[in-house]
Amino acid sequence: MLDCRDLKKIYTNGGEETVVLKGISLSIKKSEFVAIMGPSGSGKSTLMHILGCLDTPTSGTYTIDGQDASKLSDEALADIRVKKIGFVFQAFNLLPRATVLRNVMLPLVYARLAPDKREELAKQALRAAAFPEEFWHHRSNQLSGGMMQRVAIARALVNNPAMILADEPTGNLDTKTGETVLAAFQKLHREQGRTIILITHEPYIAKHAERILYLRDGNLVRDEPSSL
Amino acid sequence: MTITDIFQETTMALGTNKVRSGLTMLGIVIGISSVIAMVSIGQGAQGAIQSSIQGLGSNLLTIIPGILQPGRGIVSSGRGAAQTLKNDDVSALRSVQGVASVSPELNRRFQITSSAGNNTNSTVIGVSPEYLTVRNVTIENGSFITDLHFNSLSRVAVLGPTAAQDLFGDADPIGKTIRINQMNVQIIGVLQAKGSAGFFNPDDTVFVPLTMMQRILAGVDYLSTIAVSVEHKDLMPQVKDEATSVLAAKHRVDPQNPDFSIVSQSDILGTLTAVTNTFTIFLASIAGISLLVGGIGIMNMMLTTVTERTREIGLRKAIGAKKRDITQQFLAEAVTLTFLGGAIGILLGWMISLAVSRFANIATNVSFSSVAMAFGVSAAIGIIFGYYPARRAASLNPIAALRYE
Ligand SMILES: Nc1ncnc2c1ncn2[C@@H]1O[C@H](COP(=O)(O)OP(=O)(O)OP(=O)(O)O)[C@@H](O)[C@H]1O
Ligand SMILES: [Mg+2]
């Protein structure tokens, strides 16, 4: 479902060039669960931003569902994001004063879905993310880290995206809550067949994926099935 | 985003920091309320002047000695000194086509003492019986000066209500005597109140027969004013021209450069309206400066908000918000602040103008147009000063915004 050929990303700051991605080619099939690993600064987040249509590569091509996304305008990229992609971040990035339900409904607002249809979809997403119902009307800043991340997963899920991208989703959580969040991802993968791309530093998390990509200094150095 | 979405986002965002939103709004409240209050004072003054001038008699031409300096309005240069208007001018004016009545007048200020022992310094006007119709005044009690009084130089007087109050309090003055310039005069009537004209109070006057005033009280033979009432408003320009040439011929002066001036009500009204308009604009522009400062406050707060919420903006863009969505959201916040501020400011300004008219006794008038203008201006300020911060928010790069600490 997505395919990249010779992706390069070069940042230029005051005449000085930083080559962050040095020519990455890979393809990911529908319903795959892929983990991306690699040392800090190796370009994992940068790659994920391009795959998630938050950014465009300096050179190379990137196609998602047969559509070339490497040279689109900001507005066209936003369109792809709202329809096809859900993001989960390390820092949760919830609206602190809004309720859980409202946080989950936010992508539907930008997808211009009629207000009366939003709540039902949000509830479905919260159930799929295994978020306990008694907290649906709590403000999101009253939740624990593990629960916040499950709200973020529900939010990523709510507009029924083909692909969910998660950048170190367990990075701010202890091992035990990390496991519950991971379980939520696995459930989505197994029961709903969603494509999941997950960045992590923890080998035990990566093991839950079907396939692991290793980056080093902007190069894809290894691409292998998970040992589990 | 629907209107409801924008409304929900706005209340949530402004509610997050109520004190800051409130203080920022206060700038707009102060600006709008001072504009409303200032304009109401200006318009109130204009209304009061207009109605009192109209109350002085419609279709009225006023002839005064001396020349009006162009550009100096109705500042009468040497009204007292010029002695060019004489009694026989009156009969000449009566013969002009279209003239209804002519009222010759002579005024002076005198110290007046009542039999009750009260003192007042009022304007004494020597008049003929025509004064009543020409000047559009009404008798409250007793009678006005008659032809008999006029012809026989009677020592009688009619009081304006303010003068009556000052001299006799609540007692009925009719039949009592007052002393004007050491001379006893009997009161025969009291006029109805007309209200102050702002510069001169027509109620604080004492009327005596013109003949008696000229020969006994003042000892002069000239007039200070001749008031001419015209049969119809449309005849005003024509009568004015005719009267000018008749008087100029009589005085043997050049009609282009006469030794008198003829002023119509509309001339006076026009000059005063121009003056009060300038006054209103002046007040409003001073108040407008505080509105501008309020607008800058809004911009300042919105820029701070955008910086503080950089990560939130990044997140919104990551999950699919377009530039337009972000612009709308932040613009709505700014406009809500100014609109609420404007509404509160209008109420406050209204209360200030009521208080001013109640306690300072200055006429005020909060007009619909000034309220509508205040609403428009406050919305416009929100848009103008909110646009730049909103565009700045909308053009943030989502990745940089998400990384922002
Ligand atoms: N706007 C930018 N300008 C210049 N260099 C940048 C910019 N953004 C990122 N980089 C650099 O690109 C490199 C890769 O960054 P990236 O965030 O992709 O690493 P990462 O693999 O996600 O690291 P981590 O595990 O710490 O999250 C880093 O060295 C970073 O400094
Ligand atoms: Mg990273």
XYZ file of C-alpha atoms and ligand atoms in Angstrom:
665
model
C 0.000 0.000 0.000
C 2.981 2.312 0.383
C 6.215 2.366 -1.484
C 9.262 4.591 -1.406
C 12.172 4.769 -3.797
C 15.485 6.364 -2.897
C 14.028 8.829 -0.353
C 16.395 11.585 0.663
C 15.811 14.334 3.179
C 18.269 17.173 3.446
C 17.852 20.092 5.839
C 19.622 23.331 4.974
C 20.225 25.668 7.854
C 22.137 28.823 7.061
C 23.992 27.245 4.138
C 24.915 24.148 6.126
C 23.375 20.942 4.823
C 22.330 18.080 7.088
C 21.561 14.894 5.219
C 19.098 13.060 7.466
C 17.830 10.364 5.096
C 20.361 9.099 2.601
C 18.284 7.185 0.099
C 15.742 4.841 1.613
C 13.721 2.371 -0.446
C 11.094 0.171 1.091
C 7.529 -0.950 0.660
C 4.920 -1.861 3.216
C 1.908 -3.988 2.409
C -1.598 -3.512 3.655
C -2.226 -4.895 7.170
C 1.441 -5.197 8.013
C 2.691 -4.429 11.543
C 6.129 -2.872 11.146
C 8.499 -1.632 13.837
C 11.256 0.879 13.085
C 14.324 0.792 15.333
C 17.627 2.584 15.388
C 19.803 4.871 17.472
C 18.758 8.385 18.363
C 19.198 10.782 15.474
C 19.210 8.041 12.868
C 16.205 9.579 11.072
C 13.322 7.413 12.301
C 10.972 10.279 13.036
C 11.920 12.044 9.822
C 11.069 8.913 7.822
C 7.796 8.551 9.647
C 6.825 12.161 8.947
C 7.311 11.537 5.241
C 5.378 8.267 5.356
C 2.651 10.062 7.274
C 2.429 12.900 4.738
C 3.449 15.496 7.313
C 6.501 16.310 5.238
C 7.830 15.791 1.730
C 11.183 14.261 0.769
C 13.939 16.382 -0.750
C 14.252 13.778 -3.528
C 12.938 10.327 -4.308
C 9.354 9.214 -4.714
C 6.758 8.168 -2.216
C 3.453 6.630 -3.252
C 0.598 5.835 -0.923
C -2.333 3.800 -2.278
C -1.004 4.434 -5.774
C -0.937 8.219 -5.278
C 2.360 10.065 -5.555
C 2.663 12.082 -2.339
C 6.224 13.331 -2.739
C 5.396 16.644 -4.375
C 1.991 17.628 -3.039
C 1.005 20.982 -1.550
C 0.418 21.410 2.191
C -3.329 21.410 1.687
C -3.315 18.224 -0.413
C -1.137 16.507 2.208
C -3.610 17.549 4.907
C -6.335 15.896 2.849
C -4.444 12.597 2.726
C -3.732 12.752 6.458
C -7.319 13.303 7.415
C -8.533 10.396 5.275
C -5.822 7.771 5.473
C -3.507 8.314 8.396
C -3.732 8.285 12.173
C -0.882 9.524 14.368
C 0.119 8.567 17.892
C 2.895 10.575 19.529
C 5.196 9.960 22.438
C 3.865 13.053 24.244
C 0.146 12.090 23.720
C -0.686 15.647 22.551
C -4.257 15.708 23.836
C -6.245 18.889 24.394
C -5.927 19.001 28.191
C -9.191 20.753 29.059
C -11.388 18.855 26.621
C -13.153 15.626 27.546
C -11.965 12.263 26.305
C -14.831 12.088 23.814
C -14.137 15.528 22.453
C -10.471 14.725 21.973
C -11.364 11.625 20.023
C -13.894 13.496 17.885
C -11.406 16.188 16.844
C -10.192 14.521 13.590
C -13.837 14.137 12.518
C -14.264 17.893 12.857
C -11.460 18.401 10.361
C -12.835 15.611 8.169
C -16.001 17.779 8.040
C -18.232 14.991 9.256
C -21.736 16.015 10.338
C -21.792 16.671 14.121
C -24.521 14.085 14.871
C -22.420 11.231 13.464
C -19.265 12.039 15.365
C -20.077 10.739 18.822
C -20.963 7.228 17.693
C -17.712 6.874 15.744
C -15.730 8.214 18.706
C -17.310 5.648 21.035
C -16.494 2.828 18.627
C -12.890 4.002 18.451
C -12.615 4.209 22.247
C -13.921 0.643 22.575
C -11.481 -0.561 19.927
C -8.634 1.114 21.830
C -9.779 -0.712 24.991
C -10.469 2.553 26.818
C -12.730 2.097 29.880
C -16.175 3.599 29.399
C -16.490 5.241 32.829
C -13.790 7.782 31.873
C -15.305 8.894 28.574
C -16.538 12.158 30.007
C -13.450 12.927 32.083
C -11.179 15.747 31.088
C -8.077 14.314 29.482
C -5.704 15.970 31.950
C -7.256 13.879 34.740
C -6.080 10.597 33.211
C -2.982 8.474 33.759
C -0.328 8.254 31.033
C -1.435 4.834 29.824
C -5.028 5.988 29.532
C -4.011 9.174 27.738
C -2.132 7.123 25.181
C -5.178 4.958 24.608
C -7.222 8.121 24.021
C -4.582 9.120 21.479
C -4.902 5.700 19.820
C -8.671 6.062 19.669
C -8.189 9.497 18.137
C -5.816 8.050 15.537
C -8.397 5.402 14.772
C -11.558 7.414 14.636
C -11.588 8.397 10.982
C -10.990 4.814 9.978
C -7.481 5.302 8.541
C -5.723 2.653 6.490
C -2.543 3.211 8.431
C -1.583 4.176 11.977
C 1.820 5.723 12.635
C 3.147 5.759 16.180
C 6.339 7.556 17.218
C 7.623 5.951 20.432
C 4.106 5.555 21.850
C 5.426 3.799 24.961
C 8.405 6.106 25.472
C 6.735 8.022 28.297
C 5.222 4.956 29.963
C 6.528 2.311 32.356
C 6.872 -1.252 31.104
C 3.525 -2.432 32.475
C 1.394 0.377 31.001
C 3.522 0.130 27.860
C 2.299 -3.432 27.523
C -1.371 -2.393 27.736
C -0.864 0.234 25.052
C 0.943 -2.253 22.879
C -1.883 -4.722 23.394
C -4.234 -2.100 22.026
C -2.139 -1.824 18.863
C -2.018 -5.579 18.452
C -5.751 -5.829 18.830
C -6.206 -3.290 16.030
C -3.796 -5.188 13.863
C -5.302 -8.631 14.448
C -8.993 -7.812 14.662
C -9.268 -4.928 12.210
C -6.325 -5.608 9.931
C -4.891 -2.088 10.159
C -1.447 -1.214 8.885
C 0.666 -0.154 11.841
C 4.101 1.459 11.743
C 5.637 1.904 15.160
C 8.919 3.522 16.142
C 10.523 2.192 19.313
C 13.796 1.878 21.160
C 12.689 -1.205 23.081
C 13.478 -4.583 21.502
C 10.699 -6.267 23.507
C 8.159 -3.941 21.915
C 9.572 -4.436 18.450
C 9.170 -8.169 18.895
C 5.403 -7.780 18.792
C 5.648 -6.550 15.220
C 5.809 -8.813 12.184
C 8.718 -7.017 10.634
C 11.502 -4.822 11.954
C 13.352 -2.083 10.032
C 16.692 -0.869 11.375
C 17.944 2.630 10.524
C 21.432 3.946 11.104
C 22.693 7.383 10.019
C 19.893 7.822 7.562
C 20.316 4.430 5.893
C 18.085 1.386 6.077
C 20.602 -1.163 7.316
C 18.387 -4.159 8.088
C 14.873 -5.271 7.141
C 13.855 -8.581 8.679
C 10.836 -10.462 10.002
C 10.378 -10.377 13.753
C 11.819 -13.337 15.596
C 8.535 -14.070 17.386
C -15.587 23.231 10.994
C -19.142 24.210 11.745
C -20.097 27.376 13.621
C -20.804 25.244 16.698
C -17.321 23.702 16.519
C -15.725 27.119 16.308
C -17.863 28.356 19.176
C -16.905 25.384 21.370
C -13.213 25.767 20.599
C -13.407 29.483 21.340
C -15.144 29.188 24.697
C -12.689 26.464 25.717
C -9.661 28.503 24.682
C -10.822 31.758 26.255
C -11.950 29.929 29.387
C -8.486 28.413 29.853
C -7.108 31.763 30.874
C -10.041 33.798 32.109
C -8.028 36.535 33.770
C -5.956 37.198 30.676
C -8.990 37.140 28.393
C -10.824 39.469 30.767
C -8.002 41.984 31.000
C -7.516 42.012 27.253
C -11.223 42.522 26.776
C -11.118 45.396 29.278
C -9.034 47.366 26.801
C -11.817 47.104 24.240
C -14.490 47.795 26.875
C -12.777 51.037 27.858
C -12.239 52.055 24.240
C -15.786 51.388 23.085
C -17.436 52.850 26.173
C -15.476 56.071 25.900
C -16.346 56.389 22.208
C -20.034 55.844 22.999
C -20.000 58.283 25.905
C -18.096 60.972 24.008
C -20.255 60.729 20.898
C -23.384 60.821 23.072
C -22.207 64.061 24.664
C -21.463 65.582 21.254
C -24.756 64.491 19.762
C -26.629 65.551 22.868
C -25.172 69.051 22.581
C -26.135 69.144 18.912
C -29.688 68.014 19.626
C -30.126 70.544 22.411
C -28.845 73.403 20.287
C -30.997 72.419 17.324
C -34.186 72.159 19.318
C -33.652 75.420 21.162
C -32.868 77.264 17.935
C -35.962 75.822 16.324
C -37.868 76.836 19.449
C -36.822 80.445 18.961
C -39.278 80.702 16.082
C -39.352 79.196 12.636
C -39.229 81.262 9.436
C -37.241 83.842 11.344
C -34.784 86.380 9.946
C -32.709 88.212 12.522
C -31.246 91.578 11.586
C -28.368 92.839 13.680
C -26.138 95.870 13.316
C -22.551 95.435 12.124
C -21.014 92.936 9.776
C -20.466 89.251 10.302
C -16.889 88.341 9.656
C -16.831 85.503 7.147
C -15.453 82.381 8.770
C -16.123 83.713 12.245
C -19.725 82.538 12.264
C -22.225 84.599 14.177
C -19.715 86.362 16.320
C -21.245 89.795 16.192
C -18.545 92.351 15.943
C -19.659 95.251 18.065
C -23.280 94.343 18.469
C -23.609 96.845 21.298
C -21.438 99.483 19.719
C -23.070 99.575 16.316
C -26.103 101.787 16.340
C -27.197 101.509 12.744
C -30.666 100.007 13.277
C -33.298 102.646 13.900
C -37.012 102.674 14.614
C -38.018 103.781 11.111
C -36.236 100.731 9.627
C -39.114 98.722 11.089
C -41.831 100.323 8.980
C -39.632 99.974 5.878
C -39.282 96.265 6.562
C -43.038 95.886 7.094
C -43.582 96.947 3.515
C -41.374 94.163 2.110
C -43.367 91.514 0.244
C -43.635 88.221 2.181
C -42.947 89.667 5.626
C -45.524 88.543 8.219
C -44.505 90.595 11.241
C -41.561 92.609 12.423
C -40.350 92.736 16.002
C -37.944 95.533 16.929
C -35.912 94.785 20.038
C -33.419 96.480 22.306
C -31.645 94.582 25.046
C -29.473 95.536 27.942
C -28.484 93.873 31.176
C -29.724 95.620 34.306
C -29.635 94.956 37.996
C -33.221 94.202 39.060
C -34.633 94.194 42.557
C -38.012 92.784 43.531
C -40.354 94.076 46.208
C -39.572 90.823 48.021
C -35.971 92.061 48.242
C -34.402 89.602 45.767
C -31.729 90.674 43.312
C -30.955 89.455 39.835
C -28.878 90.589 36.916
C -31.019 89.753 33.904
C -31.365 90.782 30.306
C -34.083 93.388 29.866
C -35.563 93.441 26.379
C -37.626 96.279 25.066
C -40.206 94.825 22.697
C -43.330 95.589 20.713
C -46.480 93.393 20.912
C -45.281 91.555 17.760
C -42.553 89.887 19.811
C -45.048 87.245 20.957
C -45.778 85.907 17.462
C -42.399 86.545 15.845
C -40.378 84.938 18.618
C -42.862 82.138 19.190
C -43.308 82.633 22.930
C -46.368 81.807 25.021
C -47.858 83.546 28.047
C -48.177 81.353 31.105
C -49.967 83.863 33.347
C -51.352 87.375 32.898
C -50.884 89.200 29.589
C -48.112 90.373 27.254
C -47.247 93.927 26.329
C -50.113 95.487 24.335
C -50.309 98.340 21.804
C -51.631 100.540 24.580
C -48.587 99.847 26.777
C -46.372 100.413 23.747
C -47.895 103.723 22.753
C -48.126 105.174 26.248
C -44.627 104.172 27.433
C -46.212 102.179 30.302
C -43.951 101.115 33.127
C -44.951 97.454 32.945
C -42.917 94.249 32.548
C -43.408 90.598 31.599
C -41.038 88.104 33.245
C -39.362 85.047 31.817
C -39.877 82.047 34.116
C -36.268 81.981 35.369
C -36.337 85.673 36.184
C -39.731 85.237 37.887
C -38.359 82.390 39.985
C -35.240 84.351 40.918
C -37.177 87.453 41.904
C -40.289 86.085 43.547
C -39.647 82.410 44.281
C -42.873 80.465 44.127
C -45.105 83.490 44.830
C -47.313 84.847 42.029
C -45.485 87.943 40.681
C -48.433 89.471 38.808
C -49.381 92.883 40.157
C -46.129 93.171 42.129
C -43.463 95.741 41.312
C -39.774 95.402 40.541
C -37.095 98.060 40.337
C -35.099 98.217 37.130
C -32.331 100.803 37.191
C -33.958 102.671 40.105
C -37.364 102.741 38.389
C -40.503 100.966 39.589
C -42.143 98.694 37.045
C -45.324 96.640 37.480
C -45.440 92.960 36.513
C -48.308 92.096 34.159
C -47.419 88.589 32.985
C -45.100 85.585 33.094
C -43.943 83.556 30.060
C -43.806 79.788 29.616
C -40.383 78.171 29.871
C -38.505 77.618 26.582
C -35.359 75.941 27.866
C -31.757 76.985 27.665
C -30.108 77.457 24.275
C -26.767 76.495 25.698
C -25.145 79.910 25.439
C -27.964 82.164 26.473
C -30.987 81.414 28.632
C -34.119 82.910 26.989
C -36.053 82.297 30.204
C -33.864 84.619 32.265
C -35.275 87.778 30.725
C -37.560 90.673 31.533
C -39.693 92.254 28.790
C -40.747 95.909 28.817
C -42.341 98.122 26.119
C -39.661 99.140 23.595
C -40.669 102.796 23.697
C -40.286 102.957 27.465
C -36.956 101.087 27.264
C -35.541 103.476 24.663
C -36.636 106.736 26.188
C -36.640 106.105 29.938
C -34.497 103.090 30.841
C -31.684 103.252 28.290
C -32.016 106.716 26.835
C -31.074 105.679 23.289
C -32.891 105.706 19.959
C -31.434 102.674 18.225
C -32.356 98.952 18.205
C -30.146 95.960 18.982
C -32.108 93.481 16.870
C -34.964 93.390 14.438
C -36.621 90.019 14.148
C -38.643 89.433 10.994
C -41.022 86.516 10.564
C -41.600 85.448 6.988
C -44.925 84.135 5.676
C -43.484 80.931 4.256
C -40.179 79.111 4.548
C -39.720 79.137 0.763
C -39.843 82.949 0.756
C -36.852 83.234 3.122
C -34.101 83.881 0.513
C -36.281 86.302 -1.398
C -37.294 88.276 1.700
C -33.694 88.323 2.859
C -32.539 89.879 -0.441
C -35.393 92.367 -0.532
C -34.864 93.410 3.093
C -31.153 93.868 2.444
C -31.759 96.231 -0.456
C -34.515 98.165 1.352
C -32.366 98.696 4.450
C -29.241 99.447 2.443
C -31.131 102.132 0.500
C -32.469 103.585 3.702
C -29.025 103.625 5.350
C -27.442 104.841 2.113
C -24.854 102.063 2.052
C -23.701 99.614 -0.608
C -25.927 96.472 -0.481
C -22.775 94.401 -1.092
C -21.207 95.885 2.006
C -24.047 96.872 4.365
C -23.791 98.153 7.947
C -26.084 95.383 9.211
C -26.413 91.641 8.818
C -29.394 89.449 8.172
C -29.120 85.960 9.593
C -31.622 83.199 9.004
C -32.299 80.268 11.316
C -30.694 77.896 8.862
C -27.487 79.998 8.837
C -27.250 79.758 12.614
C -28.182 76.107 12.617
C -25.628 75.339 9.899
C -22.825 77.087 11.739
C -23.645 75.476 15.068
C -24.049 72.056 13.499
C -20.631 72.400 11.923
C -19.203 73.416 15.288
C -20.807 70.561 17.213
C -19.838 68.053 14.508
C -16.213 69.090 14.844
C -16.571 68.841 18.589
C -18.088 65.341 18.328
C -15.397 64.129 15.942
C -12.725 65.553 18.194
C -14.122 63.754 21.263
C -14.618 60.533 19.326
C -11.101 60.519 17.963
C -9.589 60.965 21.408
C -11.669 58.020 22.586
C -10.691 56.170 19.393
C -7.057 56.199 20.485
C -7.917 54.117 23.535
C -9.761 51.742 21.212
C -6.613 51.399 19.120
C -4.616 50.618 22.249
C -7.229 47.985 23.123
C -6.799 46.467 19.662
C -3.045 46.250 20.110
C -3.712 44.491 23.424
C -5.772 41.906 21.540
C -2.993 41.354 19.029
C -0.441 41.000 21.807
C -2.535 38.419 23.634
C -3.234 36.455 20.459
C 0.463 36.325 19.563
C 1.255 35.030 23.047
C -1.503 32.457 22.744
C -0.230 31.239 19.401
C 3.260 30.759 20.820
C 1.950 28.973 23.890
C -0.205 26.669 21.843
C 2.330 25.829 19.151
C 2.242 22.109 19.957
C -1.525 22.096 19.951
C -1.511 23.747 16.525
C 0.999 21.142 15.297
C -1.225 18.350 16.549
C -4.294 19.828 14.901
C -2.468 20.061 11.614
C -1.129 16.509 11.963
C -4.648 15.145 12.314
C -5.841 16.994 9.245
C -6.623 20.633 10.035
C -6.218 22.884 7.016
C -4.792 26.400 7.126
C -8.315 27.755 6.891
C -9.423 25.798 9.989
C -6.598 27.189 12.099
C -7.096 30.737 10.803
C -10.809 30.561 11.557
C -10.222 29.255 15.049
C -7.824 31.994 16.104
C -9.715 34.732 14.306
C -12.880 33.610 16.095
C -11.100 33.957 19.435
C -10.003 37.506 18.689
C -13.394 38.535 17.303
C -15.212 36.992 20.268
C -13.049 38.997 22.643
C -13.640 42.273 20.823
C -17.317 41.574 20.266
C -17.957 40.797 23.933
C -15.803 43.768 24.864
C -17.810 45.887 22.450
C -21.152 44.770 23.899
C -20.034 45.444 27.471
C -18.462 48.712 26.334
C -21.732 49.859 24.763
C -23.618 49.163 28.006
C -20.952 50.903 30.062
C -20.817 53.877 27.674
C -24.577 54.134 27.847
C -24.486 54.177 31.639
C -21.734 56.808 31.581
C -23.800 59.011 29.273
C -26.858 58.607 31.531
C -24.731 59.509 34.533
C -23.304 62.539 32.731
C -26.748 63.852 31.838
C -28.090 63.100 35.317
C -25.244 64.451 37.446
C -23.460 66.955 35.229
C -26.674 68.189 33.597
C -25.245 67.915 30.084
C -27.600 66.686 27.383
C -26.481 63.320 25.962
C -27.897 61.172 23.210
C -26.858 57.545 22.545
C -28.007 57.106 18.962
C -28.685 53.819 17.208
C -26.052 54.677 14.630
C -23.328 55.102 17.244
C -24.220 51.735 18.811
C -24.202 50.052 15.393
C -20.915 51.737 14.591
C -19.406 50.567 17.897
C -20.387 46.973 17.120
C -18.955 47.239 13.643
C -15.746 48.805 14.861
C -15.205 46.215 17.579
C -15.732 43.346 15.146
C -13.407 45.042 12.677
C -10.745 45.468 15.359
C -10.973 41.769 16.156
C -10.500 40.888 12.505
C -7.719 43.408 11.860
C -5.700 42.710 14.986
C -6.513 39.006 15.081
C -5.648 38.327 11.454
C -1.882 38.486 11.740
C -1.635 36.133 14.768
C -4.142 33.759 13.140
C -2.192 33.633 9.886
C 0.952 33.059 11.863
C -0.670 30.110 13.615
C -1.997 28.717 10.348
C 1.337 28.873 8.585
C 3.256 27.004 11.290
C 5.073 23.955 10.006
C 3.410 20.962 11.695
C 6.653 19.080 12.352
C 8.422 22.074 13.836
C 5.302 22.832 15.872
C 5.142 19.284 17.253
C 8.810 19.412 18.214
C 8.369 22.827 19.900
C 9.162 22.841 23.619
N 14.654 20.980 10.888
C 15.839 20.327 11.001
N 16.965 20.927 10.600
C 18.154 20.298 10.704
N 18.308 19.090 11.189
C 17.223 18.437 11.611
C 15.928 19.013 11.532
N 15.046 18.112 11.998
C 15.760 17.033 12.369
N 17.036 17.227 12.146
C 18.124 16.260 12.391
O 17.818 15.043 11.741
C 18.333 13.976 12.468
C 17.307 12.882 12.560
O 16.242 13.338 13.384
P 15.041 12.378 13.800
O 14.137 13.148 14.677
O 14.475 11.797 12.570
O 15.805 11.247 14.621
P 15.168 10.011 15.401
O 15.740 8.815 14.780
O 13.713 10.119 15.429
O 15.776 10.235 16.833
P 15.091 9.948 18.267
O 15.212 8.492 18.490
O 15.945 10.715 19.210
O 13.708 10.437 18.191
C 18.786 14.517 13.815
O 20.218 14.536 13.822
C 18.237 15.890 13.855
O 19.111 16.741 14.518
Mg 12.255 10.535 16.927
